[in-house]
Coordinates of C-alpha atoms and ligand atoms in Angstrom, one line a residue:
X1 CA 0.0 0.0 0.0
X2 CA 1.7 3.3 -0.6
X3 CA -0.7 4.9 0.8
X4 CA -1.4 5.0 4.8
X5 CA -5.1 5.7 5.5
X6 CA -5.7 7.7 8.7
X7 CA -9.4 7.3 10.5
X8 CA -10.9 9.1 13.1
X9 CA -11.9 6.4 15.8
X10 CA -15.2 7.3 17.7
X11 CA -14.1 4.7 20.2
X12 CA -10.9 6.3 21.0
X13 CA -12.0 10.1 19.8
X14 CA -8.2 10.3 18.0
X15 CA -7.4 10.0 14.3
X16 CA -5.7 6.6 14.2
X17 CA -3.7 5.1 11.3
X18 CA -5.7 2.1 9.8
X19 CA -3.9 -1.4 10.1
X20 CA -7.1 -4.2 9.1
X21 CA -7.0 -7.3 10.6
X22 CA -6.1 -8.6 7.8
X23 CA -3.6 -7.3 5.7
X24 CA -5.2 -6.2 2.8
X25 CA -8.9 -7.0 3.6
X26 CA -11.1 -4.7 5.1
X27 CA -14.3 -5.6 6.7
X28 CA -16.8 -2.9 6.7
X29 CA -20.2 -2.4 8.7
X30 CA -22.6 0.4 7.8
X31 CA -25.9 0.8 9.4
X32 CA -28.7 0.5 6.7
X33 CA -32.0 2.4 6.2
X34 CA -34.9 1.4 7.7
X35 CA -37.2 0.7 4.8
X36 CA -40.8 2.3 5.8
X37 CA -40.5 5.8 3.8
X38 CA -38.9 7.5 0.5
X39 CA -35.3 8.0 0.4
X40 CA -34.5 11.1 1.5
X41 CA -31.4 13.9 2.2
X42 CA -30.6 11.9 5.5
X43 CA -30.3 8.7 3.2
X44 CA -28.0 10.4 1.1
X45 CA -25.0 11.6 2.9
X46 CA -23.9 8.0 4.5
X47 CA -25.0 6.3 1.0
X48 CA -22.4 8.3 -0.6
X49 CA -19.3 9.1 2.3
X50 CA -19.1 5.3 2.3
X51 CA -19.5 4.3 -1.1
X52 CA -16.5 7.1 -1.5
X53 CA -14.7 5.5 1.7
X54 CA -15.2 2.0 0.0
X55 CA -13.9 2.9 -3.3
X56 CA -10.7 5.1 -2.0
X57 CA -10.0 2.0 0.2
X58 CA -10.5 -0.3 -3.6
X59 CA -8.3 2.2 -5.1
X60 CA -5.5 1.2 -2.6
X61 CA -5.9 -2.2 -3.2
X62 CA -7.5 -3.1 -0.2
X63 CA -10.5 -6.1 -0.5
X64 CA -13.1 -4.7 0.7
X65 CA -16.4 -6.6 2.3
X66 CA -19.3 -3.8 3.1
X67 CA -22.1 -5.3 4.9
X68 CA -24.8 -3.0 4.9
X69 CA -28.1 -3.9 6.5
X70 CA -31.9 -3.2 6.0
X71 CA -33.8 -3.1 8.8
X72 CA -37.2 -4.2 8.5
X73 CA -38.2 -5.2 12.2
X74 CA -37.6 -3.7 15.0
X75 CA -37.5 -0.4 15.2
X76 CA -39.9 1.0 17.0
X77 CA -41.1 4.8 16.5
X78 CA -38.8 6.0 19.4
X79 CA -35.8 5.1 20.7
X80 CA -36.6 3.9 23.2
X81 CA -38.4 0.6 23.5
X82 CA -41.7 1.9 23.1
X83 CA -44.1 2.9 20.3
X84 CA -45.5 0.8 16.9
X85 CA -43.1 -0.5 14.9
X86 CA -41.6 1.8 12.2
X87 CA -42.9 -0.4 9.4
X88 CA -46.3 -2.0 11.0
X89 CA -48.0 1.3 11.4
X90 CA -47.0 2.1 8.0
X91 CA -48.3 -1.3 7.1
X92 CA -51.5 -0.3 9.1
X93 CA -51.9 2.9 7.8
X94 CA -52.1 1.9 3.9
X95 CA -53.4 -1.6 4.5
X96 CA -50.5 -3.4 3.3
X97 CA -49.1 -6.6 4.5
X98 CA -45.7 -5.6 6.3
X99 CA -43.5 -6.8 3.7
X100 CA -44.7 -5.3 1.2
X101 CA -44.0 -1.9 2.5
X102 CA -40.4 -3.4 3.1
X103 CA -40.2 -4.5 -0.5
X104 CA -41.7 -1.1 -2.1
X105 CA -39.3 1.2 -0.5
X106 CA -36.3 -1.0 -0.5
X107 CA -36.5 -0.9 -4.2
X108 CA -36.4 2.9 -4.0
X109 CA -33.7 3.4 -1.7
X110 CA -31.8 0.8 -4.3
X111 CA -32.5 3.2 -7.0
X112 CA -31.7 6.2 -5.2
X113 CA -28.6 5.0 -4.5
X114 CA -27.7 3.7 -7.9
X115 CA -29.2 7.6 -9.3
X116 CA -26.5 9.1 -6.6
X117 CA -24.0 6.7 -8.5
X118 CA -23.0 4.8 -5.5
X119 CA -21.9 1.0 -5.7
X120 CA -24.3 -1.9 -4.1
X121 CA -22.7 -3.3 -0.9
X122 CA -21.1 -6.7 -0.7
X123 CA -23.7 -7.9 1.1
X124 CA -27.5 -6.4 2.1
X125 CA -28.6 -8.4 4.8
X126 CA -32.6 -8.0 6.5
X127 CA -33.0 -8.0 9.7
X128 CA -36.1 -10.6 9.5
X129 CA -34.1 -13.2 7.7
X130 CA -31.9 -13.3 10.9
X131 CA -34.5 -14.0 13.8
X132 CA -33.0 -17.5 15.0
X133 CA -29.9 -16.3 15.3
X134 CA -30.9 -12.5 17.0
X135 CA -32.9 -15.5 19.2
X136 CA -29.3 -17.3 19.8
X137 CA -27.9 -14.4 21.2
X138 CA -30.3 -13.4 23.4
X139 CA -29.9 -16.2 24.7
X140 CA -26.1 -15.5 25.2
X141 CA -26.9 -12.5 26.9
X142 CA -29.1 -13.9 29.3
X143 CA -26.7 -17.1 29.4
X144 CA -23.9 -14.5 30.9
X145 CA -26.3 -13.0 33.6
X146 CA -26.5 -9.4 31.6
X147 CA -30.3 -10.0 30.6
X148 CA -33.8 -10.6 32.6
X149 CA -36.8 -11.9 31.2
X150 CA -40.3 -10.6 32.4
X151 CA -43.5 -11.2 31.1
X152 CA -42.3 -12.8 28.0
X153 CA -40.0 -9.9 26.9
X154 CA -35.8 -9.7 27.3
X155 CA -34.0 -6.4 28.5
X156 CA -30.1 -6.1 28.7
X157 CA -29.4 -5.2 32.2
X158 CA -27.3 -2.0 32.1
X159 CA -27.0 -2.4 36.0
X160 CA -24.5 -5.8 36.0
X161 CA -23.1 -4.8 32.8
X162 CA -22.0 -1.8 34.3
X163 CA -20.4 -3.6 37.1
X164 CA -17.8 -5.0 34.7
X165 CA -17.9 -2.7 31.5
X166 CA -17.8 0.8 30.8
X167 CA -21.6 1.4 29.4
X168 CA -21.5 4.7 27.4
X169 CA -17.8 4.2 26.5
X170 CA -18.8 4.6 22.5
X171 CA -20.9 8.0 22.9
X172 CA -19.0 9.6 26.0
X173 CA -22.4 9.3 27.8
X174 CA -22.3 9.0 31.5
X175 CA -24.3 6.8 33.1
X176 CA -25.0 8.7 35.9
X177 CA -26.6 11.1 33.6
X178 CA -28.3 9.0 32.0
X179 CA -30.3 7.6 35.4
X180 CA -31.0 11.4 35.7
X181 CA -31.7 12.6 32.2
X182 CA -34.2 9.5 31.8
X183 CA -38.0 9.7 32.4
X184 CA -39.4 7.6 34.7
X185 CA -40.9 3.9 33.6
X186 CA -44.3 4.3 32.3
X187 CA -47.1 2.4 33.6
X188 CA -47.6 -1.3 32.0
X189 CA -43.4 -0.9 30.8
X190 CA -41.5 -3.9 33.0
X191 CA -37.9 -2.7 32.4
X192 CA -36.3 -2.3 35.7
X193 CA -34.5 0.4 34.8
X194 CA -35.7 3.1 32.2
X195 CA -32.7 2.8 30.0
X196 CA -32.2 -0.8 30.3
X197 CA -33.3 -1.8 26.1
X198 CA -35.2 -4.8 24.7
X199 CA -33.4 -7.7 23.3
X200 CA -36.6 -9.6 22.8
X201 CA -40.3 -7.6 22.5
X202 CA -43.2 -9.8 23.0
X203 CA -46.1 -8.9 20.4
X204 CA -49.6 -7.4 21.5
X205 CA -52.3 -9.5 19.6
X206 CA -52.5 -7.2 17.2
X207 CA -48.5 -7.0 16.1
X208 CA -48.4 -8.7 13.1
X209 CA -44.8 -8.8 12.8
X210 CA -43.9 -12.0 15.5
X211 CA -42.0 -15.1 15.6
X212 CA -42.1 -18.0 17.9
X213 CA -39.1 -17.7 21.0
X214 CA -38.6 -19.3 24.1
X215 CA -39.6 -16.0 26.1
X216 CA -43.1 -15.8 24.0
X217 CA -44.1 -15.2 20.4
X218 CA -42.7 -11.7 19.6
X219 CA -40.1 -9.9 17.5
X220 CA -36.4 -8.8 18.3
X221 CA -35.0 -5.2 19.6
X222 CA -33.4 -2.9 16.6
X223 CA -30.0 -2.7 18.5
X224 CA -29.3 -6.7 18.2
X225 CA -29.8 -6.7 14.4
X226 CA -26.6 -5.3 13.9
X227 CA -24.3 -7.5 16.3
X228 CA -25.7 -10.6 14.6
X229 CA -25.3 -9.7 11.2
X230 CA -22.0 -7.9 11.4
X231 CA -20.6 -11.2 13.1
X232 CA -22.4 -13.5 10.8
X233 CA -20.7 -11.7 7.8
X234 CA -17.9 -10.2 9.5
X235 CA -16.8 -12.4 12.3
X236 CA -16.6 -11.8 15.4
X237 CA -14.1 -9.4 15.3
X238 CA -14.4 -7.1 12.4
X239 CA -12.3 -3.5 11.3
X240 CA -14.6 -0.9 10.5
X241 CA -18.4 0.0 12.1
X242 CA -20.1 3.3 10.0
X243 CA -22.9 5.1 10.5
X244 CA -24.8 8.3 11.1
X245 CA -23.8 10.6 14.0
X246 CA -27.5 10.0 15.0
X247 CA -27.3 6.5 15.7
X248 CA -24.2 6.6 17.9
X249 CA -26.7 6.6 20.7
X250 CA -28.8 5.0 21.9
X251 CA -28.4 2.4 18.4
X252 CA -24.5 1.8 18.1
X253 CA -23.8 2.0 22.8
X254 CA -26.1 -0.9 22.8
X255 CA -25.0 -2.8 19.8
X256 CA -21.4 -2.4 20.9
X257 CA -22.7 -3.4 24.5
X258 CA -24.3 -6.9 23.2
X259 CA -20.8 -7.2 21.3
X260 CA -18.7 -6.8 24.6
X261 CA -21.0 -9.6 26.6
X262 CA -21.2 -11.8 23.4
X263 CA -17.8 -11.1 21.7
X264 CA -15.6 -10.2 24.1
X265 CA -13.9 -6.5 25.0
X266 CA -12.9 -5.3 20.9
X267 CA -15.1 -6.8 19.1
X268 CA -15.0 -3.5 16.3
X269 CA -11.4 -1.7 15.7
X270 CA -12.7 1.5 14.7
X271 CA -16.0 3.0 14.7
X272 CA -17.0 6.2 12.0
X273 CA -19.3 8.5 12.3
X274 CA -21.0 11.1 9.3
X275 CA -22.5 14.4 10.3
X276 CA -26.0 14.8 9.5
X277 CA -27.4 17.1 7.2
X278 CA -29.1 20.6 8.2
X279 CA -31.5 22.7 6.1
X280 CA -31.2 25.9 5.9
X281 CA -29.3 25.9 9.4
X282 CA -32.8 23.4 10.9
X283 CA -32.6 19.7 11.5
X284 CA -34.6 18.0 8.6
X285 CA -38.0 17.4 9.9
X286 CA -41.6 16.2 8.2
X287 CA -43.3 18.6 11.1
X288 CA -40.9 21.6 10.2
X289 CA -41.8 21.6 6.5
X290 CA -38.5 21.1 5.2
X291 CA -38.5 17.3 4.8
X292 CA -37.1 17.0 1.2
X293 CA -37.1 13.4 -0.6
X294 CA -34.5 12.7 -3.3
X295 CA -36.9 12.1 -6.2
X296 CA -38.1 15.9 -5.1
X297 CA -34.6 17.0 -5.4
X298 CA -34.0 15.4 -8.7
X299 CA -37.6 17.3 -10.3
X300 CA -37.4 20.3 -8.5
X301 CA -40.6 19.3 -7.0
X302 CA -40.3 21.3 -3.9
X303 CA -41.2 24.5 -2.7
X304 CA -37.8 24.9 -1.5
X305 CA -36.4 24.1 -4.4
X306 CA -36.2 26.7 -7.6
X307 CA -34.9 23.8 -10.2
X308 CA -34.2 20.2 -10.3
X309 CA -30.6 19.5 -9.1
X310 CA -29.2 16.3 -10.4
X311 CA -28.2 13.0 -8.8
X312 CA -24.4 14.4 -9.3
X313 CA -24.6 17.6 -8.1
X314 CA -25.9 16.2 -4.5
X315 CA -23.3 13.9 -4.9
X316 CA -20.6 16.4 -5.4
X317 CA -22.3 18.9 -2.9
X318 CA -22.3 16.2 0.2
X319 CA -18.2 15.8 -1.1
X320 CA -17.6 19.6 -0.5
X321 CA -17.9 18.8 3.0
X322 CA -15.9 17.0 5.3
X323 CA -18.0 14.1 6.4
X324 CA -17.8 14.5 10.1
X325 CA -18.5 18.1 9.9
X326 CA -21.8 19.8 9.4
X327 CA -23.2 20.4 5.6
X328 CA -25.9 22.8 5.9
X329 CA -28.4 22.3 2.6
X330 CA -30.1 25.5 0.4
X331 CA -31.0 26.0 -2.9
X332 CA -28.3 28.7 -3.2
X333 CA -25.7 26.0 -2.5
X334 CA -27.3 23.0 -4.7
X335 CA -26.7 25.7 -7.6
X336 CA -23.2 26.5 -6.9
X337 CA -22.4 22.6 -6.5
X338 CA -23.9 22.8 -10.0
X339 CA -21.6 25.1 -11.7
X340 CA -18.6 24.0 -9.3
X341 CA -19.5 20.0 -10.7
X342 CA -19.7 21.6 -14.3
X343 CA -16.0 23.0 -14.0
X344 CA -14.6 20.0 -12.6
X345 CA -15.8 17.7 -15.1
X346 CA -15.3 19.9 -17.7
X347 CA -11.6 20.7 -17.2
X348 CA -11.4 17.2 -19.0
X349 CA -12.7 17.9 -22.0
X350 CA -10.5 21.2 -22.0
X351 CA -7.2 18.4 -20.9
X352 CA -8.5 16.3 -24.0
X353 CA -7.6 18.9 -26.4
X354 CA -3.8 20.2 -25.1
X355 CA -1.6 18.1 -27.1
X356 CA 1.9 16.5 -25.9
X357 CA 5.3 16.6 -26.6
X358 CA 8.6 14.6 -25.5
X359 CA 10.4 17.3 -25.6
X360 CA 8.3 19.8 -23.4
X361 CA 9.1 20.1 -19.9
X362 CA 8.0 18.1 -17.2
X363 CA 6.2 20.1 -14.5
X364 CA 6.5 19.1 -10.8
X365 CA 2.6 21.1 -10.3
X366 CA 0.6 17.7 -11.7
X367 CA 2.6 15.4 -9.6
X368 CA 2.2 17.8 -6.0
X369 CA -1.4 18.1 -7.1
X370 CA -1.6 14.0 -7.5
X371 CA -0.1 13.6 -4.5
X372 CA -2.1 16.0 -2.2
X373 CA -5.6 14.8 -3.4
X374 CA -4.4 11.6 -2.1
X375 CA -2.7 12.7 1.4
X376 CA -6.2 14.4 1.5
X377 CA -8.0 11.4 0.5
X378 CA -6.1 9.2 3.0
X379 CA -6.7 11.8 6.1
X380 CA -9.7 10.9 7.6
X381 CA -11.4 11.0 4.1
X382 CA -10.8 14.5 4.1
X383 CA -13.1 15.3 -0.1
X384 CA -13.1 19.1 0.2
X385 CA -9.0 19.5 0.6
X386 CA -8.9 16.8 -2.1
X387 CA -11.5 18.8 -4.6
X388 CA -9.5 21.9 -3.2
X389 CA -5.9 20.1 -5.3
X390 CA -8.5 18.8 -8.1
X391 CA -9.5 22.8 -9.0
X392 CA -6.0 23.9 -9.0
X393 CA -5.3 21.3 -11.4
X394 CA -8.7 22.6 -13.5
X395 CA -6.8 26.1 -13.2
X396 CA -4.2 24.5 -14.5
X397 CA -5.5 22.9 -17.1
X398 CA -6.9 26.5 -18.4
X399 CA -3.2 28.1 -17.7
X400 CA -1.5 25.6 -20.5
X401 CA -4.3 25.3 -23.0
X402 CA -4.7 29.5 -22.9
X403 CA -0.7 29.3 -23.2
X404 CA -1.1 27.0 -26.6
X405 CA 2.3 24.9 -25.2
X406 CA 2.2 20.9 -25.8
X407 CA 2.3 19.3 -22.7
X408 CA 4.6 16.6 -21.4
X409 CA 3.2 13.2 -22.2
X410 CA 4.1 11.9 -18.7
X411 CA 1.9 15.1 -16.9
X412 CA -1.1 14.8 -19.2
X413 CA -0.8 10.7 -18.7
X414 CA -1.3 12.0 -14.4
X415 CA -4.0 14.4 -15.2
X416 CA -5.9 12.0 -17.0
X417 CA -5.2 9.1 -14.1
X418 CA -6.6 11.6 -11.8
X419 CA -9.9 12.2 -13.4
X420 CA -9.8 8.5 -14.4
X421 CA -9.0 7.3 -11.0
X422 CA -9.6 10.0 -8.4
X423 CA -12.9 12.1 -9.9
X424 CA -14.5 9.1 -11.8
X425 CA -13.1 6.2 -9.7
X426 CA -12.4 7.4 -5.8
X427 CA -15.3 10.3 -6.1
X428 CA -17.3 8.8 -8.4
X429 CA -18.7 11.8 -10.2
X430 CA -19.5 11.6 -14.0
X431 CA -20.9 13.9 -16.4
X432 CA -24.6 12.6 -16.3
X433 CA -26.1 13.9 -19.2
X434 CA -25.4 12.4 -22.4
X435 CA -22.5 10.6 -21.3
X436 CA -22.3 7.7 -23.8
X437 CA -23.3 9.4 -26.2
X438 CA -20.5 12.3 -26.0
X439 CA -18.5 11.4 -28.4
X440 CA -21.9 11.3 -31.5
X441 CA -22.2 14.9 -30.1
X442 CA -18.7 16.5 -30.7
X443 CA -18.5 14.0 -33.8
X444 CA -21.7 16.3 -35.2
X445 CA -20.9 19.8 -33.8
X446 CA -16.9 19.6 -35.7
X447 CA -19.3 18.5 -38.6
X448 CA -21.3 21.7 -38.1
X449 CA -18.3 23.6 -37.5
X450 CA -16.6 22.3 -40.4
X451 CA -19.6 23.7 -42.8
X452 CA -19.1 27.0 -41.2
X453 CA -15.5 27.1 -41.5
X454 CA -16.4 26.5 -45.7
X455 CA -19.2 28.9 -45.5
X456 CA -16.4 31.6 -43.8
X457 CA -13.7 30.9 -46.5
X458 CA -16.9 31.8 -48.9
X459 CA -17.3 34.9 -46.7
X460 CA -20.6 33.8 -46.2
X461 CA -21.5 35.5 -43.2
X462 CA -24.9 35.3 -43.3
X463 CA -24.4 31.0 -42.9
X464 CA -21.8 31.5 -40.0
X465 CA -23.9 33.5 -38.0
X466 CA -27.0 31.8 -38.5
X467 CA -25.0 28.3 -37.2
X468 CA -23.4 29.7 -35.1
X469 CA -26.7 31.7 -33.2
X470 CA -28.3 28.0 -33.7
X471 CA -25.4 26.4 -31.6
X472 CA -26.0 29.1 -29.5
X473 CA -29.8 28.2 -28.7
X474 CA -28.7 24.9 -28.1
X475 CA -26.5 25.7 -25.5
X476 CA -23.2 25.1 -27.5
X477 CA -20.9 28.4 -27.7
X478 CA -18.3 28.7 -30.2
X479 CA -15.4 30.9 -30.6
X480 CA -13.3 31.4 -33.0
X481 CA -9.6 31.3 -32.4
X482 CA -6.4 32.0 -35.1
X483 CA -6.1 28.3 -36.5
X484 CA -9.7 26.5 -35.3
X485 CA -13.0 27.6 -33.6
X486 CA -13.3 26.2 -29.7
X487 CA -16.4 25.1 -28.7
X488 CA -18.3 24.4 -25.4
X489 CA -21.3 23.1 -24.1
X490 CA -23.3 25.2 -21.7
Ligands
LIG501 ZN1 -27.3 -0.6 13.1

């Protein structure tokens, strides 16, 4: 690897330098939607920081396995264990059979994510095809005295693992707090302690979603989802846990809790976090009016929203950000990702057409750029100081091609790698439009240009100015240089 890769560890709150397991093989963990709405902006920004994570650790020639679950049982409409199930009432409320609200908008978060160009997982496992083994480890739990049964329901008990483990050790919370901060048991709950969780719910007779256990027909808690299936595919020690910032509690304390009484003391080497996104400065909410779905973003359907922003531009506009820091979402910054997007991708077309020669000089600039996208790439994932060295190289681009110098062939051989490998491959953003059919379109407009070029020799000026006012409508402006006429689209 020439690269070392540097991650911030939740766990240990320090930037650590990442050594897998095993060499060469990373085992990843990402926590999955849970399937009972449209894909959304929240979806967005961990579908995309860890598709870019996974490819940048491809890229180095790591082997990468990304797990990455859907949950469709479970979760419960708090966070606490109280409240219908996420995807029952939803179920209930359009008088659907559970799994088909589970299959509906799992196929839309799949296409979401392939629209925001971002690589399936390895693996996709559900939550309800893994109830006898969530059962198996309950069992564990209670097995190692850290669970109580009552009235056909499991809870972990916080209290005895607190006597040997550091409860809260993931999220900095302190228990102490905690037995302050948390209301009081509500009538009819049988938790002995409020922020004891459930391991095992058993079902009211109307709960559709159940199985048969030997606590009582029922389903299983959200939190133990994810320490079966990341040990099932992982093993039982794994490298890398992801997820949003807003799962680190109470979601990712408990899972790492079950972990430490079923597992042993490090079962996960490092543990990531992603901001969440903000809209205009407010936390995205359905009751604040500012609950934006992706499809919306893509048609501009949305009175926030003065156009339709493409599935790259939100791409490239959750890159711009550093993934652990905040990204605060407007209009006003969707459309200068836009024209920021544009200019990247475009600076290729512009390389494309400098031409090379043995005998020019090599510059040192392409190679310092090459090499800071990737220190920046390889810091904590660090995509705004890498598109930073990527612009400079666009400015760069525009300094030779203005200076009509060839190029050496060794610097335009690393430019191209670094929109081959780094903007298409590591960032994964790609001129959307059109793409495949690119090169029919500058095949027809040197056509074009060709007639008009005839029609100037004629001095014809009527025919140059009507093609070239015709380009023009179509969003292709030309200008005309010494030896040939440039041309761009808008
Ligand atoms: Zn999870």
């Amino acid at each position: 690897m020439p690269h070392e890769l540097f991650i911030y560890n939740t766990l240990t709150r320090k930037k650590e330098k990442f050594e897998p397991l095993v060499p060469g093989h990373v085992g990843l963990y990402v926590c999955g939607p849970t399937v009972y709405g449209d894909p959304h902006l929240g979806h967005a920004r961990p579908g995309v920081v860890y598709d870019v994570f996974v490819r940048l650790m491809k890229d180095l020639g790591y082997k990468v396995r990304y797990v990455r679950n859907i949950t469709d049982v479970g979760h419960l409409e708090s966070d606490a264990d109280d409240g219908e199930d996420k995807i029952a009432k939803k179920a209930r409320l359009e008088e659907l059979e559970p799994m088909e609200i589970v299959q509906h908008y799992t196929i839309r978060y799949h296409k979401a994510m392939e629209q925001l160009n971002t690589l399936p997982p390895s693996i996709e496992p559900r939550a309800s095809g893994h109830i006898t083994e969530q059962i198996a480890m309950v069992q564990q739990i209670l097995d190692a005295g850290m669970a109580y049964e009552v009235n056909g329901s499991v809870y972990f008990d916080i209290e005895a693992y607190s006597k040997k483990h550091n409860y809260g050790v993931l999220s900095g919370r302190i228990l102490e707090d905690l037995q302050v901060q948390t209301r009081d048991l509500e009538g009819g709950e049988d938790k002995r302690s409020p922020y004891d969780f459930a391991l095992w719910k058993k079902a009211a007779p109307e709960h559709i979603m159940r199985w048969p256990s030997p606590w009582s027909d029922g389903f299983p808690g959200w939190h133990l989802e994810c320490s079966v299936m990341s040990s099932k595919y992982l093993g039982q020690v794994f490298d890398i846990h992801g997820g949003g910032m807003d799962l680190l509690f109470p979601h990712h304390e408990c899972e790492l809790a079950q972990n430490t009484v079923t597992r042993g003391k490090d079962s996960i080497r490092y543990w990531m976090h992603n901001n969440l996104i903000t809209i205009n400065g407010q936390k995205m909410g359905k009751s604040l009016g500012n609950f934006i779905t992706l499809e919306e973003l893509f048609s501009g359907n949305h009175p926030l929203l003065s156009q339709p922003f493409s599935p790259m531009t939100i791409r490239f506009f959750i890159l711009q950000a550093h993934y652990r820091g905040p990204l605060d979402f407007s209009d006003q910054a969707l459309v200068a990702a836009q024209t920021g997007l544009r200019r990247l991708l475009r600076g290729e077309t512009q390389l494309d057409k400098i031409t090379t020669d043995p005998k020019a000089t090599v510059s040192k600039e392409w190679q310092d750029i090459e090499a800071r996208t990737y220190a920046a790439l390889c810091d904590d994932l660090n995509t705004p100081v890498a598109l930073a060295a990527l612009f400079e190289m666009v400015t760069l681009i525009h300094t030779v091609a203005a200076s009509n110098q060839p190029m050496a062939p060794q610097d335009k051989e690393r430019a191209i790698g670094l929109y081959r490998r780094v903007v298409q491959g590591v960032l994964g953003l790609e001129e959307e439009q059109n793409r495949d059919r690119m090169p029919m379109i500058e095949g027809l407009v040197e056509m074009i240009l060709e007639y008009r070029t005839q029609a100037r020799s004629r001095k014809d000026w009527d025919t140059s100015d009507k093609i070239r006012d015709s380009l023009s409508g179509l969003g292709i402006h030309i200008k005309d240089a010494a030896e040939k006429t440039e041309w761009d689209i808008e």
